Amino acid sequence: MTQFAKRVTAIDISGIRKMFEGAGPDAINMGLGQPDFDTPENIKAAAVAALAGGKTGYTNNAGVDELRAAVAAKLSRENNISCNAGNVVITAGGSGALNIAIQSLIDSGEKVIFNNPGFVSYGALTTLAGGVPDPVALRPDLHLDVETIKEHMSDPKAKVFVLNSPANPTGMVETPETIRAIVESAADYDVTVISDEVYEKFCYGSTKFVSAATFGDNVVTVNAASKTYAMTGWRIGFLAASEEIVHEVIKVQQYTLACATSIAQYAALEAYAGPQDSVAAMKKEYEARRNLLIAGLTDLGIPVNKPDGAFYAFPKIDAETVMKIVNAGVIITPGTAFGSAGVGYARMSYATSQKNIKAALERIAKVME
Ligand code: PLP
C-alpha cells in the first residue's frame, strides 16, 4: 500500500464542492467564490496580442518586469504602500502568493493564526508547510477579536497572522483602527502579517479599505487579478514585501512554479495599467445584488449581519436548513466548511445575477414556510 505524507493526508478536500452533489440540474448556484462576469475585452485583447507576439517563453521567476512595475505603481498610488518592482513577485493567483509566503516563513511546529470561520486555504497551506494552524473565533458580530488575537500572538510559536479584509466567508470589512492594532501588536511579538487583500475593490459601506502594510513593514501584501478583474482562471496574483522576504519567497517560486504563465502576465499588465471602469461597473452591480439579498433575507426573518465587502453574505442558517435549501435548488455552503466557528451559519455568494438572487429567495421562502 502506498504510504503518503502525513501533512497531505491530514488535510481535507474543501467542503464547498461537496454541496453541489445534493442539488438538481436547475439549481441556482450561490456556492461559488468567483465572479460571474467575463474578463473585460481589453484584457483579453492584451493576451491575444501577447500570444501573437510570441511572448510564450519563461519569464523571470518574479514575473515580467513591466507587470512588476505596474503592480508597484498601483500599490504606491492606490494603497499608499511605497515600493518598487523589486518588492513585487507575480504568482499563480492569490493562492500561489499565500503558498510561497507560508512556505518561506513557517518552520515545523510554528503557528499560523487566522480567523475562524475563514478562507479554507490558510489552515491547509500551514499544514502542508509543516506548521500548526491556529484559528481564532470571530466575535458574534463576525469581526476580528483583536484582544484574543493578541493573546495568540504572544505564544512564542506564533509566526504569522493572516489578515483577510474584506473577508471570505463573512463579507466583513475591518476598520483602519483594527488593522493598525493588529499590525502593531504583530510587530511587538515578531509575527509577520500576511494581508490577503483579494477583495480590496469590493467595499460598499462607510469603512474605507486600507492596506495593512501602511501600518508597518512586517507585512506581506497578497492580492490577485482573480476577483478584481474577473480573471480567476488566468491564475495571476502577486505578493509585495521587503526585499529580504522577496529573496526567500522567490526560491520557493523558482522550484515549484518557475514563473506565472507568460501570456496571462501580459493580460494582467493591461488589467493593472489600463482603464479601470470595468471594476467600477462590477462593484456597482455587486452592491445592488448585496442590497437585494440582504433585504430578501431580512424579510424572511433570517438573521444576517450586513456585509460591507467581497461578494458573500453569512446569515444564520443551521445545517439542517442548509440541506433543505440545497434540496430546494439553491446551492449554499454550510458555515462549518470555513471552520468550526461557522456552525449555525451559511455562506451565500452573490456573484450571480439579480434574477437568480430573486428566484433563490423565492425558493428559500418556501423552505422557511
Ligand atoms: N484569498 C481569499 C480570501 C479567497 O477567497 C480566494 C479565492 O476564493 C483566494 C485568496 C485565492 O484567489 P486566487 O483565485 O487568486 O488564487
mmCIF file of C-alpha atoms and ligand atoms in Angstrom:
data_model
loop_
_atom_site.group_PDB
_atom_site.id
_atom_site.type_symbol
_atom_site.label_atom_id
_atom_site.label_comp_id
_atom_site.label_asym_id
_atom_site.label_seq_id
_atom_site.Cartn_x
_atom_site.Cartn_y
_atom_site.Cartn_z
ATOM 1 C CA MET A 1 0.000 0.000 0.000
ATOM 2 C CA THR A 2 1.216 3.470 -0.845
ATOM 3 C CA GLN A 3 2.361 5.427 2.188
ATOM 4 C CA PHE A 4 1.546 9.107 1.876
ATOM 5 C CA ALA A 5 2.989 12.107 3.642
ATOM 6 C CA LYS A 6 1.034 12.845 6.823
ATOM 7 C CA ARG A 7 0.996 16.567 6.132
ATOM 8 C CA VAL A 8 -1.023 15.759 2.991
ATOM 9 C CA THR A 9 -3.305 13.039 4.362
ATOM 10 C CA ALA A 10 -4.031 15.341 7.324
ATOM 11 C CA ILE A 11 -5.861 17.851 5.141
ATOM 12 C CA ASP A 12 -9.322 17.510 3.626
ATOM 13 C CA ILE A 13 -10.677 18.405 0.208
ATOM 14 C CA SER A 14 -12.620 21.687 0.541
ATOM 15 C CA GLY A 15 -16.206 21.134 1.724
ATOM 16 C CA ILE A 16 -17.539 23.689 -0.736
ATOM 17 C CA ARG A 17 -17.669 21.400 -3.769
ATOM 18 C CA LYS A 18 -19.458 18.682 -1.802
ATOM 19 C CA MET A 19 -22.558 20.880 -1.699
ATOM 20 C CA PHE A 20 -23.040 20.624 -5.466
ATOM 21 C CA GLU A 21 -23.937 16.967 -5.170
ATOM 22 C CA GLY A 22 -27.342 17.312 -3.439
ATOM 23 C CA ALA A 23 -28.713 19.918 -5.855
ATOM 24 C CA GLY A 24 -30.713 19.260 -9.026
ATOM 25 C CA PRO A 25 -29.726 20.308 -12.576
ATOM 26 C CA ASP A 26 -31.694 23.602 -12.434
ATOM 27 C CA ALA A 27 -30.168 24.593 -9.100
ATOM 28 C CA ILE A 28 -29.184 28.227 -8.559
ATOM 29 C CA ASN A 29 -25.543 28.307 -7.570
ATOM 30 C CA MET A 30 -24.779 30.649 -4.679
ATOM 31 C CA GLY A 31 -21.893 28.469 -3.587
ATOM 32 C CA LEU A 32 -19.143 29.797 -5.822
ATOM 33 C CA GLY A 33 -16.387 32.171 -4.815
ATOM 34 C CA GLN A 34 -15.816 33.544 -8.272
ATOM 35 C CA PRO A 35 -17.179 36.459 -10.309
ATOM 36 C CA ASP A 36 -19.902 35.513 -12.804
ATOM 37 C CA PHE A 37 -18.620 38.249 -15.151
ATOM 38 C CA ASP A 38 -16.383 37.594 -18.145
ATOM 39 C CA THR A 39 -12.861 39.065 -18.221
ATOM 40 C CA PRO A 40 -13.027 42.597 -19.743
ATOM 41 C CA GLU A 41 -12.337 42.717 -23.508
ATOM 42 C CA ASN A 42 -9.259 44.987 -23.305
ATOM 43 C CA ILE A 43 -7.582 42.403 -21.041
ATOM 44 C CA LYS A 44 -8.438 39.503 -23.344
ATOM 45 C CA ALA A 45 -7.096 41.514 -26.306
ATOM 46 C CA ALA A 46 -3.782 42.010 -24.488
ATOM 47 C CA ALA A 47 -3.483 38.233 -24.051
ATOM 48 C CA VAL A 48 -4.199 37.666 -27.742
ATOM 49 C CA ALA A 49 -1.549 40.250 -28.660
ATOM 50 C CA ALA A 50 0.989 38.599 -26.338
ATOM 51 C CA LEU A 51 0.291 35.257 -27.951
ATOM 52 C CA ALA A 52 0.572 36.668 -31.483
ATOM 53 C CA GLY A 53 3.755 38.475 -30.468
ATOM 54 C CA GLY A 54 5.400 35.228 -29.381
ATOM 55 C CA LYS A 55 5.550 36.077 -25.662
ATOM 56 C CA THR A 56 5.410 32.386 -24.897
ATOM 57 C CA GLY A 57 8.679 31.631 -23.111
ATOM 58 C CA TYR A 58 9.569 31.509 -19.417
ATOM 59 C CA THR A 59 9.601 34.891 -17.728
ATOM 60 C CA ASN A 60 11.769 35.869 -14.758
ATOM 61 C CA ASN A 61 10.836 33.868 -11.649
ATOM 62 C CA ALA A 62 9.435 37.035 -10.089
ATOM 63 C CA GLY A 63 7.461 37.902 -13.221
ATOM 64 C CA VAL A 64 7.594 40.199 -16.230
ATOM 65 C CA ASP A 65 9.418 43.440 -15.317
ATOM 66 C CA GLU A 66 6.710 45.756 -16.737
ATOM 67 C CA LEU A 67 3.994 43.959 -14.748
ATOM 68 C CA ARG A 68 6.013 44.092 -11.517
ATOM 69 C CA ALA A 69 6.497 47.819 -12.101
ATOM 70 C CA ALA A 70 2.782 48.315 -12.864
ATOM 71 C CA VAL A 71 1.819 46.494 -9.648
ATOM 72 C CA ALA A 72 4.332 48.558 -7.631
ATOM 73 C CA ALA A 73 2.863 51.731 -9.159
ATOM 74 C CA LYS A 74 -0.670 50.569 -8.267
ATOM 75 C CA LEU A 75 0.394 49.837 -4.671
ATOM 76 C CA SER A 76 2.034 53.251 -4.323
ATOM 77 C CA ARG A 77 -0.864 55.116 -5.975
ATOM 78 C CA GLU A 78 -3.907 53.311 -4.547
ATOM 79 C CA ASN A 79 -2.694 51.586 -1.385
ATOM 80 C CA ASN A 80 -0.222 54.085 -0.020
ATOM 81 C CA ILE A 81 2.461 51.362 0.073
ATOM 82 C CA SER A 82 5.795 52.737 -1.063
ATOM 83 C CA CYS A 83 7.508 50.007 -3.037
ATOM 84 C CA ASN A 84 9.179 49.345 -6.351
ATOM 85 C CA ALA A 85 9.230 46.474 -8.841
ATOM 86 C CA GLY A 86 11.875 44.674 -6.752
ATOM 87 C CA ASN A 87 9.360 44.267 -3.924
ATOM 88 C CA VAL A 88 6.785 42.510 -6.125
ATOM 89 C CA VAL A 89 6.544 38.832 -7.091
ATOM 90 C CA ILE A 90 3.953 37.760 -9.673
ATOM 91 C CA THR A 91 2.374 34.460 -8.618
ATOM 92 C CA ALA A 92 -0.120 31.824 -9.732
ATOM 93 C CA GLY A 93 -3.143 33.621 -8.296
ATOM 94 C CA GLY A 94 -3.531 34.797 -4.726
ATOM 95 C CA SER A 95 -3.234 31.096 -3.832
ATOM 96 C CA GLY A 96 0.306 30.957 -5.216
ATOM 97 C CA ALA A 97 1.273 34.043 -3.222
ATOM 98 C CA LEU A 98 -0.161 32.617 0.016
ATOM 99 C CA ASN A 99 1.662 29.349 -0.600
ATOM 100 C CA ILE A 100 5.133 30.763 -1.237
ATOM 101 C CA ALA A 101 4.763 33.198 1.670
ATOM 102 C CA ILE A 102 3.741 30.495 4.159
ATOM 103 C CA GLN A 103 6.348 28.030 2.835
ATOM 104 C CA SER A 104 9.105 30.592 3.355
ATOM 105 C CA LEU A 105 8.017 31.858 6.767
ATOM 106 C CA ILE A 106 6.975 28.687 8.624
ATOM 107 C CA ASP A 107 9.234 26.080 10.166
ATOM 108 C CA SER A 108 7.994 22.774 11.548
ATOM 109 C CA GLY A 109 5.711 23.284 14.566
ATOM 110 C CA GLU A 110 5.333 27.053 14.133
ATOM 111 C CA LYS A 111 1.885 28.568 14.258
ATOM 112 C CA VAL A 112 -0.151 30.488 11.703
ATOM 113 C CA ILE A 113 -3.041 32.430 13.243
ATOM 114 C CA PHE A 114 -6.146 33.233 11.187
ATOM 115 C CA ASN A 115 -9.832 33.918 11.628
ATOM 116 C CA ASN A 116 -12.394 31.155 12.187
ATOM 117 C CA PRO A 117 -14.507 30.985 10.092
ATOM 118 C CA GLY A 118 -12.033 31.964 7.388
ATOM 119 C CA PHE A 119 -10.791 31.193 3.901
ATOM 120 C CA VAL A 120 -10.143 27.440 3.623
ATOM 121 C CA SER A 121 -6.563 27.680 2.330
ATOM 122 C CA TYR A 122 -4.897 29.278 5.375
ATOM 123 C CA GLY A 123 -5.035 26.192 7.566
ATOM 124 C CA ALA A 124 -4.337 23.736 4.742
ATOM 125 C CA LEU A 125 -1.276 25.645 3.479
ATOM 126 C CA THR A 126 0.026 25.828 7.045
ATOM 127 C CA THR A 127 -0.275 22.059 7.471
ATOM 128 C CA LEU A 128 1.402 21.476 4.089
ATOM 129 C CA ALA A 129 4.301 23.657 5.264
ATOM 130 C CA GLY A 130 4.653 21.540 8.422
ATOM 131 C CA GLY A 131 3.209 24.298 10.616
ATOM 132 C CA VAL A 132 0.326 24.350 13.071
ATOM 133 C CA PRO A 133 -2.941 26.106 12.127
ATOM 134 C CA ASP A 134 -4.164 28.348 14.962
ATOM 135 C CA PRO A 135 -7.702 29.527 14.136
ATOM 136 C CA VAL A 136 -9.217 32.260 16.338
ATOM 137 C CA ALA A 137 -13.021 32.556 16.516
ATOM 138 C CA LEU A 138 -14.568 35.782 15.264
ATOM 139 C CA ARG A 139 -16.716 37.897 17.593
ATOM 140 C CA PRO A 140 -20.507 37.394 17.413
ATOM 141 C CA ASP A 141 -20.694 40.420 15.056
ATOM 142 C CA LEU A 142 -18.321 38.446 12.762
ATOM 143 C CA HIS A 143 -15.467 40.941 13.169
ATOM 144 C CA LEU A 144 -11.937 40.121 14.305
ATOM 145 C CA ASP A 145 -11.419 39.666 18.037
ATOM 146 C CA VAL A 146 -8.266 41.771 18.424
ATOM 147 C CA GLU A 147 -7.640 41.028 22.123
ATOM 148 C CA THR A 148 -7.804 37.250 21.619
ATOM 149 C CA ILE A 149 -5.610 37.528 18.518
ATOM 150 C CA LYS A 150 -3.009 39.401 20.603
ATOM 151 C CA GLU A 151 -3.028 36.591 23.168
ATOM 152 C CA HIS A 152 -2.399 34.057 20.407
ATOM 153 C CA MET A 153 0.416 36.226 19.008
ATOM 154 C CA SER A 154 2.144 36.208 22.381
ATOM 155 C CA ASP A 155 2.742 32.454 22.067
ATOM 156 C CA PRO A 156 6.456 32.018 21.191
ATOM 157 C CA LYS A 157 5.431 29.534 18.477
ATOM 158 C CA ALA A 158 3.280 32.166 16.721
ATOM 159 C CA LYS A 159 4.967 33.209 13.484
ATOM 160 C CA VAL A 160 2.320 34.530 11.084
ATOM 161 C CA PHE A 161 -1.101 36.166 11.288
ATOM 162 C CA VAL A 162 -3.209 36.069 8.137
ATOM 163 C CA LEU A 163 -5.461 39.104 7.893
ATOM 164 C CA ASN A 164 -8.300 38.984 5.366
ATOM 165 C CA SER A 165 -10.399 42.119 4.968
ATOM 166 C CA PRO A 166 -12.814 42.270 3.178
ATOM 167 C CA ALA A 167 -13.281 38.731 4.427
ATOM 168 C CA ASN A 168 -14.307 35.439 2.947
ATOM 169 C CA PRO A 169 -16.751 33.949 4.072
ATOM 170 C CA THR A 170 -18.315 36.775 6.133
ATOM 171 C CA GLY A 171 -18.056 39.820 3.852
ATOM 172 C CA MET A 172 -16.865 41.893 6.840
ATOM 173 C CA VAL A 173 -14.524 44.860 6.379
ATOM 174 C CA GLU A 174 -12.242 45.714 9.314
ATOM 175 C CA THR A 175 -11.660 49.326 10.378
ATOM 176 C CA PRO A 176 -8.278 51.041 9.957
ATOM 177 C CA GLU A 177 -8.006 51.083 13.803
ATOM 178 C CA THR A 178 -8.381 47.294 13.996
ATOM 179 C CA ILE A 179 -5.853 46.742 11.221
ATOM 180 C CA ARG A 180 -3.370 49.124 12.814
ATOM 181 C CA ALA A 181 -3.745 47.404 16.208
ATOM 182 C CA ILE A 182 -3.086 44.007 14.641
ATOM 183 C CA VAL A 183 -0.028 45.117 12.637
ATOM 184 C CA GLU A 184 1.485 46.933 15.629
ATOM 185 C CA SER A 185 0.901 44.020 18.023
ATOM 186 C CA ALA A 186 2.342 41.618 15.463
ATOM 187 C CA ALA A 187 5.491 43.761 15.298
ATOM 188 C CA ASP A 188 5.752 43.634 19.100
ATOM 189 C CA TYR A 189 5.656 39.837 19.020
ATOM 190 C CA ASP A 190 7.825 39.362 15.893
ATOM 191 C CA VAL A 191 4.862 37.989 13.997
ATOM 192 C CA THR A 192 4.638 38.605 10.235
ATOM 193 C CA VAL A 193 1.238 39.674 8.906
ATOM 194 C CA ILE A 194 0.128 38.248 5.577
ATOM 195 C CA SER A 195 -2.599 40.619 4.416
ATOM 196 C CA ASP A 196 -4.891 38.888 1.927
ATOM 197 C CA GLU A 197 -6.494 41.774 0.040
ATOM 198 C CA VAL A 198 -8.077 39.925 -2.898
ATOM 199 C CA TYR A 199 -11.487 41.581 -2.266
ATOM 200 C CA GLU A 200 -9.984 45.052 -1.885
ATOM 201 C CA LYS A 201 -12.049 46.599 -4.702
ATOM 202 C CA PHE A 202 -15.394 45.384 -3.400
ATOM 203 C CA CYS A 203 -16.222 47.543 -0.362
ATOM 204 C CA TYR A 204 -19.705 49.077 -0.140
ATOM 205 C CA GLY A 205 -20.015 50.586 3.325
ATOM 206 C CA SER A 206 -18.604 53.540 5.220
ATOM 207 C CA THR A 207 -15.443 51.691 6.324
ATOM 208 C CA LYS A 208 -12.746 52.612 3.848
ATOM 209 C CA PHE A 209 -10.457 49.863 2.644
ATOM 210 C CA VAL A 210 -6.929 50.253 3.974
ATOM 211 C CA SER A 211 -3.870 48.093 3.326
ATOM 212 C CA ALA A 212 -2.176 46.610 6.393
ATOM 213 C CA ALA A 213 1.272 47.481 5.011
ATOM 214 C CA THR A 214 0.538 51.192 5.591
ATOM 215 C CA PHE A 215 0.919 50.480 9.337
ATOM 216 C CA GLY A 216 4.238 48.606 9.384
ATOM 217 C CA ASP A 217 6.894 46.833 7.377
ATOM 218 C CA ASN A 218 6.225 43.390 8.937
ATOM 219 C CA VAL A 219 3.529 42.826 6.317
ATOM 220 C CA VAL A 220 3.368 40.686 3.181
ATOM 221 C CA THR A 221 0.610 42.059 0.947
ATOM 222 C CA VAL A 222 -1.201 39.424 -1.122
ATOM 223 C CA ASN A 223 -3.577 40.307 -3.916
ATOM 224 C CA ALA A 224 -4.736 38.915 -7.260
ATOM 225 C CA ALA A 225 -6.269 39.818 -10.597
ATOM 226 C CA SER A 226 -8.742 36.960 -9.996
ATOM 227 C CA LYS A 227 -11.642 38.718 -8.280
ATOM 228 C CA THR A 228 -10.827 42.338 -9.181
ATOM 229 C CA TYR A 229 -10.841 41.781 -12.945
ATOM 230 C CA ALA A 230 -12.936 38.583 -13.171
ATOM 231 C CA MET A 231 -9.805 36.600 -14.057
ATOM 232 C CA THR A 232 -9.994 33.554 -11.768
ATOM 233 C CA GLY A 233 -8.942 31.118 -14.494
ATOM 234 C CA TRP A 234 -5.930 33.158 -15.623
ATOM 235 C CA ARG A 235 -4.102 32.391 -12.373
ATOM 236 C CA ILE A 236 -2.366 35.705 -11.749
ATOM 237 C CA GLY A 237 -1.758 37.181 -8.323
ATOM 238 C CA PHE A 238 1.102 38.873 -6.567
ATOM 239 C CA LEU A 239 2.784 39.479 -3.274
ATOM 240 C CA ALA A 240 4.596 42.606 -2.202
ATOM 241 C CA ALA A 241 7.100 42.567 0.648
ATOM 242 C CA SER A 242 10.523 43.704 1.801
ATOM 243 C CA GLU A 243 13.462 42.705 -0.397
ATOM 244 C CA GLU A 244 14.585 40.363 2.390
ATOM 245 C CA ILE A 245 11.291 38.434 2.162
ATOM 246 C CA VAL A 246 11.255 38.547 -1.651
ATOM 247 C CA HIS A 247 14.745 36.984 -1.648
ATOM 248 C CA GLU A 248 13.383 33.917 0.196
ATOM 249 C CA VAL A 249 9.933 33.505 -1.400
ATOM 250 C CA ILE A 250 11.445 33.646 -4.864
ATOM 251 C CA LYS A 251 13.322 30.399 -4.154
ATOM 252 C CA VAL A 252 10.058 28.589 -3.429
ATOM 253 C CA GLN A 253 8.534 30.077 -6.575
ATOM 254 C CA GLN A 254 11.575 29.081 -8.662
ATOM 255 C CA TYR A 255 11.457 25.414 -7.696
ATOM 256 C CA THR A 256 7.693 24.935 -7.637
ATOM 257 C CA LEU A 257 6.281 27.102 -10.435
ATOM 258 C CA ALA A 258 9.281 28.700 -12.229
ATOM 259 C CA CYS A 259 7.035 31.613 -13.203
ATOM 260 C CA ALA A 260 3.401 32.546 -13.697
ATOM 261 C CA THR A 261 2.011 31.984 -17.214
ATOM 262 C CA SER A 262 3.638 34.472 -19.606
ATOM 263 C CA ILE A 263 0.509 35.252 -21.660
ATOM 264 C CA ALA A 264 -1.620 35.756 -18.547
ATOM 265 C CA GLN A 265 1.024 38.126 -17.156
ATOM 266 C CA TYR A 266 0.696 40.366 -20.236
ATOM 267 C CA ALA A 267 -3.077 40.299 -19.808
ATOM 268 C CA ALA A 268 -2.618 41.309 -16.158
ATOM 269 C CA LEU A 269 -0.354 44.179 -17.257
ATOM 270 C CA GLU A 270 -3.301 45.586 -19.211
ATOM 271 C CA ALA A 271 -5.568 44.918 -16.194
ATOM 272 C CA TYR A 272 -3.410 46.877 -13.731
ATOM 273 C CA ALA A 273 -2.139 49.599 -16.085
ATOM 274 C CA GLY A 274 -5.210 50.017 -18.355
ATOM 275 C CA PRO A 275 -8.654 51.575 -17.811
ATOM 276 C CA GLN A 276 -10.402 50.629 -14.562
ATOM 277 C CA ASP A 277 -14.051 51.330 -15.485
ATOM 278 C CA SER A 278 -14.967 47.626 -15.671
ATOM 279 C CA VAL A 279 -14.010 47.267 -11.982
ATOM 280 C CA ALA A 280 -16.311 50.162 -11.040
ATOM 281 C CA ALA A 281 -19.154 48.605 -13.071
ATOM 282 C CA MET A 282 -18.733 45.202 -11.390
ATOM 283 C CA LYS A 283 -18.634 46.815 -7.954
ATOM 284 C CA LYS A 284 -21.862 48.711 -8.640
ATOM 285 C CA GLU A 285 -23.611 45.515 -9.689
ATOM 286 C CA TYR A 286 -22.318 43.527 -6.671
ATOM 287 C CA GLU A 287 -23.569 46.272 -4.376
ATOM 288 C CA ALA A 288 -27.071 46.168 -5.920
ATOM 289 C CA ARG A 289 -27.079 42.378 -5.516
ATOM 290 C CA ARG A 290 -25.949 42.620 -1.918
ATOM 291 C CA ASN A 291 -28.764 45.049 -1.127
ATOM 292 C CA LEU A 292 -31.291 42.779 -2.824
ATOM 293 C CA LEU A 293 -30.081 39.662 -0.992
ATOM 294 C CA ILE A 294 -29.839 41.256 2.459
ATOM 295 C CA ALA A 295 -33.301 42.848 2.127
ATOM 296 C CA GLY A 296 -34.735 39.498 0.993
ATOM 297 C CA LEU A 297 -33.146 37.505 3.844
ATOM 298 C CA THR A 298 -34.292 40.111 6.369
ATOM 299 C CA ASP A 299 -37.871 39.925 5.005
ATOM 300 C CA LEU A 300 -37.753 36.169 5.513
ATOM 301 C CA GLY A 301 -36.699 36.658 9.145
ATOM 302 C CA ILE A 302 -33.246 35.143 8.590
ATOM 303 C CA PRO A 303 -30.731 36.969 10.825
ATOM 304 C CA VAL A 304 -27.785 38.394 8.908
ATOM 305 C CA ASN A 305 -25.095 40.972 9.672
ATOM 306 C CA LYS A 306 -24.921 43.366 6.725
ATOM 307 C CA PRO A 307 -21.716 42.511 4.863
ATOM 308 C CA ASP A 308 -19.797 45.550 3.637
ATOM 309 C CA GLY A 309 -17.386 43.835 1.280
ATOM 310 C CA ALA A 310 -16.452 40.913 -1.004
ATOM 311 C CA PHE A 311 -19.464 39.140 -2.565
ATOM 312 C CA TYR A 312 -20.674 36.988 0.312
ATOM 313 C CA ALA A 313 -23.390 37.126 2.946
ATOM 314 C CA PHE A 314 -23.061 34.972 6.058
ATOM 315 C CA PRO A 315 -26.572 34.582 7.502
ATOM 316 C CA LYS A 316 -27.531 32.467 10.489
ATOM 317 C CA ILE A 317 -28.897 29.281 8.935
ATOM 318 C CA ASP A 318 -28.452 25.940 10.715
ATOM 319 C CA ALA A 319 -27.042 22.850 8.977
ATOM 320 C CA GLU A 320 -30.442 21.141 8.656
ATOM 321 C CA THR A 321 -31.981 24.181 6.938
ATOM 322 C CA VAL A 322 -28.906 24.463 4.673
ATOM 323 C CA MET A 323 -29.616 20.923 3.436
ATOM 324 C CA LYS A 324 -33.304 21.767 2.867
ATOM 325 C CA ILE A 325 -32.326 24.876 0.894
ATOM 326 C CA VAL A 326 -29.862 22.884 -1.223
ATOM 327 C CA ASN A 327 -32.516 20.219 -1.868
ATOM 328 C CA ALA A 328 -34.923 23.023 -2.867
ATOM 329 C CA GLY A 329 -32.466 24.016 -5.607
ATOM 330 C CA VAL A 330 -30.266 26.751 -4.120
ATOM 331 C CA ILE A 331 -26.638 25.806 -3.566
ATOM 332 C CA ILE A 332 -25.242 27.490 -0.452
ATOM 333 C CA THR A 333 -22.324 26.445 1.739
ATOM 334 C CA PRO A 334 -22.558 25.482 5.431
ATOM 335 C CA GLY A 335 -20.506 27.799 7.619
ATOM 336 C CA THR A 336 -18.540 24.862 9.034
ATOM 337 C CA ALA A 337 -16.818 24.480 5.628
ATOM 338 C CA PHE A 338 -14.842 27.576 6.753
ATOM 339 C CA GLY A 339 -14.016 26.433 10.279
ATOM 340 C CA SER A 340 -15.623 25.099 13.444
ATOM 341 C CA ALA A 341 -16.895 28.551 14.491
ATOM 342 C CA GLY A 342 -19.004 28.690 11.321
ATOM 343 C CA VAL A 343 -21.540 26.360 12.948
ATOM 344 C CA GLY A 344 -25.093 27.705 12.615
ATOM 345 C CA TYR A 345 -24.206 29.886 9.610
ATOM 346 C CA ALA A 346 -24.156 29.544 5.839
ATOM 347 C CA ARG A 347 -22.228 31.373 3.145
ATOM 348 C CA MET A 348 -24.226 32.750 0.241
ATOM 349 C CA SER A 349 -22.270 34.112 -2.703
ATOM 350 C CA TYR A 350 -23.985 36.902 -4.624
ATOM 351 C CA ALA A 351 -21.659 36.539 -7.589
ATOM 352 C CA THR A 352 -24.771 35.616 -9.554
ATOM 353 C CA SER A 353 -27.432 37.669 -11.360
ATOM 354 C CA GLN A 354 -30.189 39.653 -9.629
ATOM 355 C CA LYS A 355 -32.671 37.406 -11.444
ATOM 356 C CA ASN A 356 -31.052 34.348 -9.845
ATOM 357 C CA ILE A 357 -30.974 36.011 -6.418
ATOM 358 C CA LYS A 358 -34.716 36.786 -6.646
ATOM 359 C CA ALA A 359 -35.508 33.218 -7.736
ATOM 360 C CA ALA A 360 -33.291 31.835 -4.942
ATOM 361 C CA LEU A 361 -35.093 33.965 -2.347
ATOM 362 C CA GLU A 362 -38.458 32.590 -3.582
ATOM 363 C CA ARG A 363 -37.201 29.011 -3.204
ATOM 364 C CA ILE A 364 -35.795 29.767 0.262
ATOM 365 C CA ALA A 365 -39.130 31.378 1.249
ATOM 366 C CA LYS A 366 -40.880 28.064 0.505
ATOM 367 C CA VAL A 367 -38.379 26.195 2.706
ATOM 368 C CA MET A 368 -38.905 28.667 5.557
ATOM 369 C CA GLU A 369 -42.743 28.348 5.464
HETATM 370 N N1 PLP B 1 -7.931 34.660 -0.701
HETATM 371 C C1 PLP B 1 -9.249 34.628 -0.482
HETATM 372 C C2 PLP B 1 -9.795 35.266 0.738
HETATM 373 C C3 PLP B 1 -10.108 33.986 -1.389
HETATM 374 O O1 PLP B 1 -11.413 33.963 -1.153
HETATM 375 C C4 PLP B 1 -9.534 33.382 -2.535
HETATM 376 C C5 PLP B 1 -10.392 32.657 -3.505
HETATM 377 O O2 PLP B 1 -11.516 32.317 -3.256
HETATM 378 C C6 PLP B 1 -8.166 33.452 -2.714
HETATM 379 C C7 PLP B 1 -7.374 34.089 -1.781
HETATM 380 C C8 PLP B 1 -7.477 32.777 -3.878
HETATM 381 O O3 PLP B 1 -7.559 33.537 -5.008
HETATM 382 P P1 PLP B 1 -6.920 33.072 -6.380
HETATM 383 O O4 PLP B 1 -8.036 32.547 -7.229
HETATM 384 O O5 PLP B 1 -6.335 34.334 -6.942
HETATM 385 O O6 PLP B 1 -5.889 32.052 -6.111
#
